[in-house]
PDB file of C-alpha atoms and ligand atoms in Angstrom:
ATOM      1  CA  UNK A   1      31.857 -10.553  14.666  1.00 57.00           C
ATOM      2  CA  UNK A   2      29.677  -7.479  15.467  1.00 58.00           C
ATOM      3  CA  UNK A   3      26.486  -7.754  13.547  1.00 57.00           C
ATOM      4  CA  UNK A   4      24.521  -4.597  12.410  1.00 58.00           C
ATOM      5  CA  UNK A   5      21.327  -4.042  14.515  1.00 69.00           C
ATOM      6  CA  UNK A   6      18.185  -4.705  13.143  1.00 90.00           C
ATOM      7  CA  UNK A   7      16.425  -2.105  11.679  1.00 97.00           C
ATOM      8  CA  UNK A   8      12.854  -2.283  13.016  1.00 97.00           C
ATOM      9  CA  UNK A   9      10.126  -2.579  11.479  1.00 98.00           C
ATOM     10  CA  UNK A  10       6.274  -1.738  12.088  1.00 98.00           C
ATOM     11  CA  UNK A  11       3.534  -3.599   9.434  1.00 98.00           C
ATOM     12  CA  UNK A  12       0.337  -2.215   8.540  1.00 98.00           C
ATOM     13  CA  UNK A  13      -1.636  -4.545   5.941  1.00 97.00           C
ATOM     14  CA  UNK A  14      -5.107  -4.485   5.491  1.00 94.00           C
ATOM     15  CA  UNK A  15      -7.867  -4.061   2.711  1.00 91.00           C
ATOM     16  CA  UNK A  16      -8.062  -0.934   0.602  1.00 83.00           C
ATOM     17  CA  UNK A  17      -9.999   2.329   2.779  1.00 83.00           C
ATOM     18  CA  UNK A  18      -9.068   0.478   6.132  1.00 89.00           C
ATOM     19  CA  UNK A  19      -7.067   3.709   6.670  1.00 88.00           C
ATOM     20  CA  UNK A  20      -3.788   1.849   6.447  1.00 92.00           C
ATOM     21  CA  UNK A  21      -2.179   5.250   3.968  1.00 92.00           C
ATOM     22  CA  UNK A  22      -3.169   7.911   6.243  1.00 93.00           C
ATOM     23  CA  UNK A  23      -2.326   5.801   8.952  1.00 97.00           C
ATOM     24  CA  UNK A  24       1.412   4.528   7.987  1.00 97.00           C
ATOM     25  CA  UNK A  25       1.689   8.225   6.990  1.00 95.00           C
ATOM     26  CA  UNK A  26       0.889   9.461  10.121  1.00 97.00           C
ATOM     27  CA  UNK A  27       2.878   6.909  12.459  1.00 98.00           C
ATOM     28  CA  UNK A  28       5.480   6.930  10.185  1.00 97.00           C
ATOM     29  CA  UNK A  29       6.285  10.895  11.022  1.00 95.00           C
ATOM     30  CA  UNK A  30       5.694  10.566  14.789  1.00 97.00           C
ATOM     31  CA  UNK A  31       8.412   7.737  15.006  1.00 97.00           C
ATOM     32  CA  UNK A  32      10.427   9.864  12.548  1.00 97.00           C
ATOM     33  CA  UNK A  33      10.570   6.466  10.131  1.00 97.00           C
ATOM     34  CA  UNK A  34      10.692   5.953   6.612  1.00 96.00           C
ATOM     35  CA  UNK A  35       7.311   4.617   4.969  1.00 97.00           C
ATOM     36  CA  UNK A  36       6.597   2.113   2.682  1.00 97.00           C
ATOM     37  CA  UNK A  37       3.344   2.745   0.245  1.00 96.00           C
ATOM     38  CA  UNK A  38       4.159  -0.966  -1.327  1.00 97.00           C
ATOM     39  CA  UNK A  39       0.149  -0.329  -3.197  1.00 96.00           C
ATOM     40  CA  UNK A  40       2.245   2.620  -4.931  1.00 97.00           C
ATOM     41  CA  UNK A  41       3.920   0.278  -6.462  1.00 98.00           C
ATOM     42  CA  UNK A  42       1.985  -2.268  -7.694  1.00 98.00           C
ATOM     43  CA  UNK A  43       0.081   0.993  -9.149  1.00 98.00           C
ATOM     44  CA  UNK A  44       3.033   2.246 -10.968  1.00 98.00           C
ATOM     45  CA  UNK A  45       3.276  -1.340 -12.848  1.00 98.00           C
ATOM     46  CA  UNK A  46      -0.622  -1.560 -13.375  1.00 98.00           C
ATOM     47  CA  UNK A  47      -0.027   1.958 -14.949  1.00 97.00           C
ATOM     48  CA  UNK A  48       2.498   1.080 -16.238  1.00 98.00           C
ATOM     49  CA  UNK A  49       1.595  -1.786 -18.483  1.00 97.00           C
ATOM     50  CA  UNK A  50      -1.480  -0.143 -19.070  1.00 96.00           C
ATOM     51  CA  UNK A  51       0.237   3.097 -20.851  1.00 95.00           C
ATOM     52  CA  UNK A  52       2.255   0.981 -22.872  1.00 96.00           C
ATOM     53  CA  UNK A  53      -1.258  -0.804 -23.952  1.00 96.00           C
ATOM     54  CA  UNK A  54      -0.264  -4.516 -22.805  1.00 97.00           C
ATOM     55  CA  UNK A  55      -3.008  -6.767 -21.941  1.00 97.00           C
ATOM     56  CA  UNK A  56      -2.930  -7.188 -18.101  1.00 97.00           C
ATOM     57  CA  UNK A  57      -3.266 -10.769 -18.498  1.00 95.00           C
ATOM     58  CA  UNK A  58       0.108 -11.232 -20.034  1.00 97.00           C
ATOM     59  CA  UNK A  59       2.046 -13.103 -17.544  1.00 98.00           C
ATOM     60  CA  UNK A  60       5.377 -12.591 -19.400  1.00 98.00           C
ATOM     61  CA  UNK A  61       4.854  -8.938 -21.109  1.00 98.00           C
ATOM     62  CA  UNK A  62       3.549  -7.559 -17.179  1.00 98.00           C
ATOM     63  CA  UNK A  63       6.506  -9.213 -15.738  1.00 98.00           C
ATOM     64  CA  UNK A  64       9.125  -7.775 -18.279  1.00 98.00           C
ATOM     65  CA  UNK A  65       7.643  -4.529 -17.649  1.00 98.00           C
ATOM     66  CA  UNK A  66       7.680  -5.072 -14.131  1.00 98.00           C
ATOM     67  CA  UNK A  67      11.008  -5.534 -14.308  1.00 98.00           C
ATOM     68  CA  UNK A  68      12.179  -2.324 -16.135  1.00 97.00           C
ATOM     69  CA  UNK A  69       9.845   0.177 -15.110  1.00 97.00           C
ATOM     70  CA  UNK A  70      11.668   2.907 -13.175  1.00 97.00           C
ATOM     71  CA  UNK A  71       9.922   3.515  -9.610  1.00 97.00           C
ATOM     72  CA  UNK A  72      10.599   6.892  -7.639  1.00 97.00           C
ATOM     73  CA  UNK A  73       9.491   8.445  -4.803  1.00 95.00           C
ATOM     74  CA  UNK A  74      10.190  12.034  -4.238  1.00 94.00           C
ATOM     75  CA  UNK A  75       9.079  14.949  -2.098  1.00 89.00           C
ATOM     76  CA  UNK A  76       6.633  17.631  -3.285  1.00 87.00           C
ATOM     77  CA  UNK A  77       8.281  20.779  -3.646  1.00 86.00           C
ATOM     78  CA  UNK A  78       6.031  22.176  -1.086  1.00 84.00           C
ATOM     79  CA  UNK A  79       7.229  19.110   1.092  1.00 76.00           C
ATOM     80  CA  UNK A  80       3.798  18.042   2.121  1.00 79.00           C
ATOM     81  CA  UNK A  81       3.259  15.190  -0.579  1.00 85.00           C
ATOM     82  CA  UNK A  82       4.795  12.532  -1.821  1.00 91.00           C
ATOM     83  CA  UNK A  83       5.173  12.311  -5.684  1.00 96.00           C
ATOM     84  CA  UNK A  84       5.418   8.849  -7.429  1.00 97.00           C
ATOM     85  CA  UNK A  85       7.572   8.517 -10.908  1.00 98.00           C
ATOM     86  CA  UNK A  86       7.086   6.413 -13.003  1.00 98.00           C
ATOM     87  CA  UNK A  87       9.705   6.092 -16.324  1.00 97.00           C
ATOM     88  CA  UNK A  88      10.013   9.341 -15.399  1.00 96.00           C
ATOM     89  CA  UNK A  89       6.795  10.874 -15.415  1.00 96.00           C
ATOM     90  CA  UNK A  90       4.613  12.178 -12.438  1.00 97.00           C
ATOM     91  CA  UNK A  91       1.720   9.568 -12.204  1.00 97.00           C
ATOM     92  CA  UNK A  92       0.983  10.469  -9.062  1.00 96.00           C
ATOM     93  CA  UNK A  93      -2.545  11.503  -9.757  1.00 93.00           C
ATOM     94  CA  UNK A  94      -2.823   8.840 -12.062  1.00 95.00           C
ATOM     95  CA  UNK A  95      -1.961   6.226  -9.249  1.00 96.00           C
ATOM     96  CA  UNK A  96      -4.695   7.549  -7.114  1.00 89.00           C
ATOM     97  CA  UNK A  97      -7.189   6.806  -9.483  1.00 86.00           C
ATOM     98  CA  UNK A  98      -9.871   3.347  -8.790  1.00 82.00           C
ATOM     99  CA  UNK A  99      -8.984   2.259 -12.461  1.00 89.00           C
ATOM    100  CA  UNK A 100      -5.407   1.784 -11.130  1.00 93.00           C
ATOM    101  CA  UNK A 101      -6.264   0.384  -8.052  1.00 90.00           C
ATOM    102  CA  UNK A 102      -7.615  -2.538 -10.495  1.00 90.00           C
ATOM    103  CA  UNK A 103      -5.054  -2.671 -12.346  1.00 95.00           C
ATOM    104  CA  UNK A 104      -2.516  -2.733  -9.737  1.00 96.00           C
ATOM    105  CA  UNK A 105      -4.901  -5.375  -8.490  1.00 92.00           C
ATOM    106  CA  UNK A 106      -5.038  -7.604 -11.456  1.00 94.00           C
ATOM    107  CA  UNK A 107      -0.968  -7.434 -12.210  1.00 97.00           C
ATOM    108  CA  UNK A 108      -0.780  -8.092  -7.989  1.00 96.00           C
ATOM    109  CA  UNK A 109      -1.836 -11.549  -8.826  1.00 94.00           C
ATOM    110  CA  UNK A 110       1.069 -12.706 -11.164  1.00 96.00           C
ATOM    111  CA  UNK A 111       3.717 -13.851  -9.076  1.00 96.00           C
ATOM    112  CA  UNK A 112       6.716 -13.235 -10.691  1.00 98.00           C
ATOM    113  CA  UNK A 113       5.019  -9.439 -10.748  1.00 98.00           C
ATOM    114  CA  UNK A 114       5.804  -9.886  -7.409  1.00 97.00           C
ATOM    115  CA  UNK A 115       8.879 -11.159  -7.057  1.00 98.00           C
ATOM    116  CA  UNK A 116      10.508  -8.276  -9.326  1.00 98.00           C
ATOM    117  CA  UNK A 117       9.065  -6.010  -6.495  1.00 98.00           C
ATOM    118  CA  UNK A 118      10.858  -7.921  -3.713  1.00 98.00           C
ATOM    119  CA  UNK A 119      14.075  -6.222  -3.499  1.00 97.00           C
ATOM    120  CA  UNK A 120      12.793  -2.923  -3.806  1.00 97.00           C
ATOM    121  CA  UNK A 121      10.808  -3.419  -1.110  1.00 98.00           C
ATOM    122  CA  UNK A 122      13.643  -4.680   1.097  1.00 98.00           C
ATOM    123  CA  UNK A 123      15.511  -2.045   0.445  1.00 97.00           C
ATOM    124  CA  UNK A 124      13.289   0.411   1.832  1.00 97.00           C
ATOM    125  CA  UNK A 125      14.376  -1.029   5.605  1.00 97.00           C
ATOM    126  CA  UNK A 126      16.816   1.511   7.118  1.00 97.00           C
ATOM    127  CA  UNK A 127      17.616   3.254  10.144  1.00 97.00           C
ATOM    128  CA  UNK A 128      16.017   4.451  12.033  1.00 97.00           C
ATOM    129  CA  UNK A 129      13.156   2.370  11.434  1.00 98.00           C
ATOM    130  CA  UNK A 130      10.188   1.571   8.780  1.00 98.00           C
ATOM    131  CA  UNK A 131       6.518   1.865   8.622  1.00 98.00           C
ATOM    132  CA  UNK A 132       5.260  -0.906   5.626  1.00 98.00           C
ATOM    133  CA  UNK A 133       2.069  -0.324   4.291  1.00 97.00           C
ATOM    134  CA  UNK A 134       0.124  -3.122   2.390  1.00 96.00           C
ATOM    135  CA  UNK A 135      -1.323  -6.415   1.972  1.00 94.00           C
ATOM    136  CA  UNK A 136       1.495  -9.249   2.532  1.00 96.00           C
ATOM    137  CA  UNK A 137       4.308  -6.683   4.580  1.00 97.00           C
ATOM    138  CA  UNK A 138       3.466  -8.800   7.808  1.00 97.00           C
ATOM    139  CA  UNK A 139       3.167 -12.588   5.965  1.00 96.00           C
ATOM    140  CA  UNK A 140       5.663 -12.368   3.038  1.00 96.00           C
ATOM    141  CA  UNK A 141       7.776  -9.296   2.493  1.00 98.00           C
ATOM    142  CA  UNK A 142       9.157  -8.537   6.008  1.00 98.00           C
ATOM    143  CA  UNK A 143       8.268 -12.158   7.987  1.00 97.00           C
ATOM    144  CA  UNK A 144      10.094 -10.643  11.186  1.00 97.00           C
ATOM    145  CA  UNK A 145       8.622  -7.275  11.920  1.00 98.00           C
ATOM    146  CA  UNK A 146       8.916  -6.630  15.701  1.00 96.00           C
ATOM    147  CA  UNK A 147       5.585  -4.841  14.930  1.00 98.00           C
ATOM    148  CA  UNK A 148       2.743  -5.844  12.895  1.00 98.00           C
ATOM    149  CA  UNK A 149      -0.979  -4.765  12.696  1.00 98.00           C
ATOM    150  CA  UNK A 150      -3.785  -5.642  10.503  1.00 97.00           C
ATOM    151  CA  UNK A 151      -6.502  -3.066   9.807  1.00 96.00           C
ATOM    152  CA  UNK A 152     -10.034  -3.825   8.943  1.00 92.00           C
ATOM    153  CA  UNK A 153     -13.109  -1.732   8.587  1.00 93.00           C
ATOM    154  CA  UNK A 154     -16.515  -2.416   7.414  1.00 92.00           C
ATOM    155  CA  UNK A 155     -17.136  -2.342   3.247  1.00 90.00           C
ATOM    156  CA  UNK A 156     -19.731   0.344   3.759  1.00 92.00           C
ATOM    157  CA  UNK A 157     -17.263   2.603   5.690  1.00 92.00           C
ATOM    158  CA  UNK A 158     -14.674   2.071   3.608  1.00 92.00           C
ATOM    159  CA  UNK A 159     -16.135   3.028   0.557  1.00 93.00           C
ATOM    160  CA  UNK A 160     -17.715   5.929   2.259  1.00 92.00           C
ATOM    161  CA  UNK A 161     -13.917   6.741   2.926  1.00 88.00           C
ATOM    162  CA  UNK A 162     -12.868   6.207  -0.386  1.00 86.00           C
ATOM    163  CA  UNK A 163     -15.938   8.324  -1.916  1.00 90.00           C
ATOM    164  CA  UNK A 164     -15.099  11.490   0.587  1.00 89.00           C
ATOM    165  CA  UNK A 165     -10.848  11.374  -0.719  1.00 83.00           C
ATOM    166  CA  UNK A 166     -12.309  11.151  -4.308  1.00 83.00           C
ATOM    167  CA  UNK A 167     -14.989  13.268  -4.164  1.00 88.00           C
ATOM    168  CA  UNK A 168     -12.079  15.888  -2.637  1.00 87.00           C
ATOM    169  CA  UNK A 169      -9.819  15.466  -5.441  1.00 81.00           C
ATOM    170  CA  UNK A 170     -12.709  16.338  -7.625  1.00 86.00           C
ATOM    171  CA  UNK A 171     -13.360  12.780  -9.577  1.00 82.00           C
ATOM    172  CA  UNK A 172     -16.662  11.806 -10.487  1.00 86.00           C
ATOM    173  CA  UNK A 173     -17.662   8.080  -8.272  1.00 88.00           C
ATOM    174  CA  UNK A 174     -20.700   7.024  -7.058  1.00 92.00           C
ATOM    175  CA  UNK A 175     -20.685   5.420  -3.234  1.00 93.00           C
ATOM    176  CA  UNK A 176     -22.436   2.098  -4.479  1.00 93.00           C
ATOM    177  CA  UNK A 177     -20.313   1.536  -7.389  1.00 92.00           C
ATOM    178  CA  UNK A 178     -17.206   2.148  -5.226  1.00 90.00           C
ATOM    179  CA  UNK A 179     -18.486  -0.183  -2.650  1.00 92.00           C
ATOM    180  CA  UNK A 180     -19.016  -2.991  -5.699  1.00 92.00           C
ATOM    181  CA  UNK A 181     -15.737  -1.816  -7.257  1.00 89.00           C
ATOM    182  CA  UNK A 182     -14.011  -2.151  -3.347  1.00 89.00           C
ATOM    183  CA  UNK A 183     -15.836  -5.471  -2.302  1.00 90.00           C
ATOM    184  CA  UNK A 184     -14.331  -7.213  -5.996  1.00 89.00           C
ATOM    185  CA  UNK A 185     -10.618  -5.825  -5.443  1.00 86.00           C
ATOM    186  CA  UNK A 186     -10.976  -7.196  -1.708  1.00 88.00           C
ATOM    187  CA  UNK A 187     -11.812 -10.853  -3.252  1.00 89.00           C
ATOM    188  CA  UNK A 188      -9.532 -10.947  -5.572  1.00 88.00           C
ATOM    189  CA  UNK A 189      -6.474  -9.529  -3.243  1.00 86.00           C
ATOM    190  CA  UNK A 190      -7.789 -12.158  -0.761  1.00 87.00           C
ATOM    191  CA  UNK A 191      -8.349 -15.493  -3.079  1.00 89.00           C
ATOM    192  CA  UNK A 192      -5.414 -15.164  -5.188  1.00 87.00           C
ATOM    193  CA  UNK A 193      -2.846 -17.755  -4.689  1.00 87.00           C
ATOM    194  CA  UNK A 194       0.395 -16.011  -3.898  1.00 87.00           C
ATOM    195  CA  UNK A 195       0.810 -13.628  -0.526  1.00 84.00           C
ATOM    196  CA  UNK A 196      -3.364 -13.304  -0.315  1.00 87.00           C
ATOM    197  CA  UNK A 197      -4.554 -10.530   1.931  1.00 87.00           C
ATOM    198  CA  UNK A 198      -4.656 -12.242   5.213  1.00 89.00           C
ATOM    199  CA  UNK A 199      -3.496 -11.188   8.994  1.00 94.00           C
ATOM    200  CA  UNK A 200      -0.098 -12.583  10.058  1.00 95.00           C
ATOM    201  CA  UNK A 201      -0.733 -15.369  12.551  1.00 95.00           C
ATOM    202  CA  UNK A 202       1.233 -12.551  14.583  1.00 96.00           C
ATOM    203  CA  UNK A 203      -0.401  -9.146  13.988  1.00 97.00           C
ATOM    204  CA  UNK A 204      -2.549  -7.275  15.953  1.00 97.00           C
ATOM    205  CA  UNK A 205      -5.934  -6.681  14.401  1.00 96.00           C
ATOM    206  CA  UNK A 206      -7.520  -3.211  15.074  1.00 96.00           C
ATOM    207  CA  UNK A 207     -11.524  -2.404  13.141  1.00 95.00           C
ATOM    208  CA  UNK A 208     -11.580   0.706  12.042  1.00 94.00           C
ATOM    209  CA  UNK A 209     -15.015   1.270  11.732  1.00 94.00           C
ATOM    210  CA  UNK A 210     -16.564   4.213  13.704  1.00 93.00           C
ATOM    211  CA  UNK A 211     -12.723   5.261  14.888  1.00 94.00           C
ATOM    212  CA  UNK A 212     -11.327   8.712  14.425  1.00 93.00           C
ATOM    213  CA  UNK A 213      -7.859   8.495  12.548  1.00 93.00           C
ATOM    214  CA  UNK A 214      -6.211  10.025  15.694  1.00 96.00           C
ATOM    215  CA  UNK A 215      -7.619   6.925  17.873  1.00 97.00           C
ATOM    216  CA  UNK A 216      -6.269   4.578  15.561  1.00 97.00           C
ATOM    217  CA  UNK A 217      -2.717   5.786  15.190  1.00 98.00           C
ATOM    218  CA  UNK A 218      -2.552   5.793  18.817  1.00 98.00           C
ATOM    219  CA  UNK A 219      -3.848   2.396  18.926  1.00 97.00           C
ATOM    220  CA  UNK A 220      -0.904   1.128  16.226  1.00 98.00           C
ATOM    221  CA  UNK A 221       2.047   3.992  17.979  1.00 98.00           C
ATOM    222  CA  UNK A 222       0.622   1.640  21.471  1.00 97.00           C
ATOM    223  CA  UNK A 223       1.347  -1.281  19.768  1.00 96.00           C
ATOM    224  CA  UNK A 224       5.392  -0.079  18.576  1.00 96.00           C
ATOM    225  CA  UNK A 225       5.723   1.067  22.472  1.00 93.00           C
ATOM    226  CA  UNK A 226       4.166  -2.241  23.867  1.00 86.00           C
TER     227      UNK A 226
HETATM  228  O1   DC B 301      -2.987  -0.256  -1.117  1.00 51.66           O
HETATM  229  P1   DC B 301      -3.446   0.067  -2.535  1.00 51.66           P
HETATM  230  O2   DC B 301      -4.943   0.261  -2.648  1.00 51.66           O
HETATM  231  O3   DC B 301      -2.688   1.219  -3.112  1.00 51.66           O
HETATM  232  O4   DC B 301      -3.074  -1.249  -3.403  1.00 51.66           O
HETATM  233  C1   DC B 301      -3.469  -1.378  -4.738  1.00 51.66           C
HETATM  234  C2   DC B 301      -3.486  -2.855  -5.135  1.00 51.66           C
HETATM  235  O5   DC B 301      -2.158  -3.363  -5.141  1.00 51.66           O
HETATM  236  C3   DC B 301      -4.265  -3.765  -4.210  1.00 51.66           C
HETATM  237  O6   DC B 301      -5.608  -3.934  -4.626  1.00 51.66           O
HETATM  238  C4   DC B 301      -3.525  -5.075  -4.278  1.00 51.66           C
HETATM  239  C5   DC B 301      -2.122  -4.692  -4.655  1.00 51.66           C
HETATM  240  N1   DC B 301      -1.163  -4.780  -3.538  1.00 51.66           N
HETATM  241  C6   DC B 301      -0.640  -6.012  -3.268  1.00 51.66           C
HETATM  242  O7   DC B 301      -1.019  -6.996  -3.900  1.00 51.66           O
HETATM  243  N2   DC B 301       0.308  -6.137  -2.297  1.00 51.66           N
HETATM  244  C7   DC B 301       0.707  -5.085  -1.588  1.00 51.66           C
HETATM  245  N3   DC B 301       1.636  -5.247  -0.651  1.00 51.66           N
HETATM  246  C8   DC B 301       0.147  -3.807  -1.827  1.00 51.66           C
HETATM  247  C9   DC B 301      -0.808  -3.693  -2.813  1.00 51.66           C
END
């Protein structure tokens, strides 16, 4: 019996303002792969559940609307973007928001949450290849990667990171409460019992911190050739 190749796959996990979405982005068009923003979709739920005014603690009411919320992604018309759907509606500048990144956080914890996501996921790995972007793509989601790396930076730089995009798209943040608001995401995403934020034993671990984007995506395209 001929079996199909294996599509490969490249992992890039890390905390949130490691650089992992520019990153993924960035390697993702220079190996001409598809990308996975799996945070988009934890988002999407968080937002989700939130616009239909459930209480985020609601194991079974997050799950069922885990379950049936309708996730696209979809070119800009421009083609530079990515737009994210959610039931429908354009929530991508919505997603991008830190009040979603908690929420996404908080309904990341419930397990079953995660479980409805699983297939989706999955089915995101075809040729010619795919770049997976988020927290358990190395340890739980796609187990054997050819490719994985984890990215770290410090907590200062990242939330100087985060505070530049935001400041960009207009919002109103201040650094210290983003580095608060980044630092309690981080322990949460790391503590919580089910696919924690944590390296694979097998990933290579870059720091960020001080690195021009360009020197890191040539550090994780090195790691793809090696
Ligand atoms: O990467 P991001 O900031 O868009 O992710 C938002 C939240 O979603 C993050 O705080 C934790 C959760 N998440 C997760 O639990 N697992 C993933 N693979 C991706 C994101």
């Amino acid at each position: 019996m001929i079996r199909p190749a294996v599509v490969p796959v490249l992992t890039i996990d890390g905390p949130s303002g490691s650089g992992k979405g520019t990153v993924s982005r960035l390697v993702a068009e220079r190996l001409g792969w598809r990308l996975l923003d799996s945070g988009a979709l934890y988002r999407a739920v968080g937002y989700a559940a939130g616009a239909a005014g459930l209480d985020l603690s609601d194991v079974e009411a997050v799950t069922r609307c885990a379950q049936s919320t309708k996730i696209r992604f979809q070119p800009s018309t421009d083609g530079h973007d990515t737009r994210v759907l959610v039931n429908g509606h354009d929530a991508t500048d919505e997603l991008r928001t830190e009040t979603a990144g908690a929420a996404a956080s908080a309904i990341a914890s419930i397990p079953s949450v995660r479980q409805s996501l699983v297939d989706m996921q999955l089915g995101f790995r075809r040729a010619p290849g795919l770049v997976a972007d988020g927290r358990d793509m190395g340890t739980v989601i796609f187990p054997d990667a050819a490719h994985k790396v984890f990215l770290t930076a410090s907590a200062a730089e990242r939330a100087k990171r985060r505070y530049k995009q935001l400041k960009e798209k207009g919002l109103s943040v201040t650094l210290s409460g983003l580095q608060r608001e980044i630092e309690a995401r981080d322990a949460r995403d790391a503590s919580r019992a089910v696919a924690p934020l944590k390296p694979a034993a097998d990933a290579v671990l870059v720091d960020t911190t001080g690195m021009p984007i360009d020197e890191v995506v040539a550090k994780v395209l090195a790691v793809v050739q090696s």
